[in-house]
Amino acid sequence: MDKIIVLAGAVGLIGLIYWFFLGKKDEDGQVMTDVKVTVSGGYSPALVKVPAGKEVTITLTRTDPTDCLEEFTIPDLKIKKSLPMNEDVVLKLKVNKGEYPWHCGMNMYHGKLIAV
Amino acid sequence: MALRNEHVPWEIDCRMTKTFSITGMHCASCAVNIQRVLRKLPGVAAATVNFATEKAQVEYDPEQVDEVKINEAIRPLGYAIAGEKKIDEVARWKWKFIVGGVISVISIWGSFTGMSWSILLVLATISQFGVGWDFYRTTWASLRNRMANMDVLIAIGTSVAYGYSAAVTLFGVKGEPYFDTSVTIIALIILGKWLEARARGKTSEAIKKLMGLQPKTAKVIRDGKEMEIEIEKIVVGDKIRVRPGEKVPVDGVVESGETSIDESMVTGESIPVYKHEGDTVIGGTLNTTGTVIFTAKKVGSETMLAQIIKMVEEAQASRAPIQKLVDVISGYFVPVVLMLAVATFAGWYVFGSAFGGMLAAIAVLIIACPCALGLATPTALVVGTGLAAQHGILIKDAEALEIAHKINHVVFDKTGTLTEGKPVVTDIKGSLDFARDDILALAASLEAGSEHPLAKAILEAAEKAALQLAKVEKFEGLAGEGVKGIINKKEYRLGKPLAETDEIKKLESEGKTVVVLGIKEKTLGVIAIADTIRETAKEAVAQLQKQKIEVSLITGDNPRTAAAIADQLGIKRYFAQVLPADKEKAVRQLQAEGKTVAMVGDGVNDAPALSAANVGIAMATGTDVAMEAAGITLVNKDLRSIPLALKLSRATLWKIKTNLFWAFGYNVILIPVAALGLLSPILASAAMATSSLSVVTNSLLLKRIKLA
């Protein structure tokens, strides 16, 4: 009996992990030209929508000392920035329509810039 | 003059100059603010801050001020020294490891010698929530965003081991406590982080060296007076004096004087380059022998050095196509490992024991190393592109680097690439009615105003012979064929020979380009022009062939001249009589034959061909290095940089591949091994600590590659 309970619990826990980490839906964010992203345990918001072809400002503020978050990379835009703790790092961009994923220095935390 | 601080007399000998990377600057006024604060700082003799390069050069007395104090001074303004934080990070991990290591040793010794469980619990609690606090903090921050990284796995794994042992000690739960497991895992993981932080700092040494090249002041001559000003205040057109031992502050053209300049730090050219009036000088290079005065042509972010730094930084931020799979996997990695750990425990519970399941699940959590995967490509890319830049090779992005390693055919444009691009008239053959000077004068008259290299050679020869040029009417350019025009009511044509004579054949077989002056079909005279082959061309071709890369030549010359040049260089295949617009077709023809082609050109006239090639390699002209059509730009004129660039790209790709193989293999093999209970959690943490370190170390070994 205890084995069945453990198995059922494990299946439930696996489902919970899947839902918690992989089942989240991208927030339907507003299209903005001035975005502030807090960098702590990932990126908040992790999805940024901006208008294509217009200059936009993205301000990144890291409040988490985790070392891999110190580096911020948008490979498709060839942008790599060092994010000092508790300081604003401002990116001024003008991008074409498309999706531009970003990630931390070790590719463990992810986010996305969408130009619409 | 750079402002001197009154707190520190200028005579102090122990002062030092250091360049710091400053983060947080948004505009030029940020640089001014930082500069103002630094100059007021006791102990700072001089400070200049460059917004374009995000650098501060500070001359200071280390007895009174250090990097930490400088950082503290600018921090309230919202800026920081990037390198200083890295030093902090390395030191932080070091101290945490020392404390964690001591606790680990005592715990292991205590568990063998029967030390009180309560003492072991106290030590483990210090380790878990003191030394290992970072793992919890990151976990909490990550979970709030429904994200996870490696620290989440460590926090859960060690918490299970610690929680179980604490429950045995405090509540009498059946079993033995395993305090040594949690404390040793924490100590070993932190050891790995410490060593990795140290090694990662070394990967970007090359770009840091480039950034430190620019001097902070320059001696400018204004209104006839020489004054020392900050480099940011130099404007285009300023006359700047550079004495032996001083660095050239910005890009410019020599007005007077002669000297030799060591350009190795920027172009990779090992021998100092002789410079005299009219020659280009590059900011950041070192003047060695004489004094020159030059006119500033490019300042700030326009200088060659600033462009090089920007290109290298962009390349290092780019994505290699080989990275795609990692990008996909990294999004799922940690959640999948968490699920595997749960499944491992359940499997063991059903088919083995709960205790065995717990240890196996901990081992699964601890052994998984997503960071090795994340570091595999970028670290090799940073080392590879940095190393290339030190040799005067600028790689545009990771994609160019990745394609470059597959190149099996290099096609060289002849003029200006394999040759110096400065042709000179070598032979003039007249006829009965037209003496040599008449031929040259008429030819020069027809070519007056033309920018074509061959035309320039004719004009220079006429100028040297002090010949008078005639007025040309109804001038007409004949695309790829030559020119024609009316002089003294007679229509002359200058261009390719219409018929081949023995004389012409002989000249062409010597690798000379022959142009004929004639009236209608009649030939009046022949001019032969030759371009000097670059010193390094033959060796570059030989090195490429040694690398089993085919080499061909592309030229507008006729087949005989092309064959002669190809023969001199040991090139077996050539494309002759190719009009500039058709070079692209030649490249496509090679690609249709199944070859992966690199086209080498000057990046200006042959941009379509460079773009059509799998990798375009451009020789930078003057101080312009940003060539849109080129995947690789050579800052120096040394053609041996081409085999070097291809060798380096292969070596970098090999490092990326071995890193990825290791990182994938490590996780794919060791996670199942841990799940089967064949690996203790402590061994798992030791493996985990060395995995990302070995990836970074493997990338750093790229620096040892023999490039000669």
Tab-separated table of C-alpha atoms in Angstrom, chain B residues 80 88 101 138 265 302 304 310 334 343 384 419 473 499 579 582 627 634 707:
chain	number	residue	atom	x	y	z
B	80	ALA	CA	30.979	50.499	-10.572
B	88	ASP	CA	35.063	40.474	-4.859
B	101	GLY	CA	36.070	23.048	3.899
B	138	THR	CA	18.871	32.050	-5.333
B	265	MET	CA	49.334	45.359	-30.134
B	302	GLU	CA	35.592	56.185	-34.589
B	304	MET	CA	40.405	51.795	-35.260
B	310	LYS	CA	33.389	46.867	-30.523
B	334	VAL	CA	16.624	21.772	-14.296
B	343	ALA	CA	11.284	9.244	-10.128
B	384	GLY	CA	39.114	32.219	-29.657
B	419	THR	CA	49.675	42.188	-54.734
B	473	GLU	CA	37.505	65.291	-75.951
B	499	ALA	CA	45.744	41.216	-81.130
B	579	LEU	CA	35.105	41.750	-64.720
B	582	ASP	CA	31.544	38.815	-62.298
B	627	MET	CA	33.409	45.745	-43.318
B	634	LEU	CA	42.385	41.313	-41.373
B	707	LEU	CA	49.699	29.335	-34.428
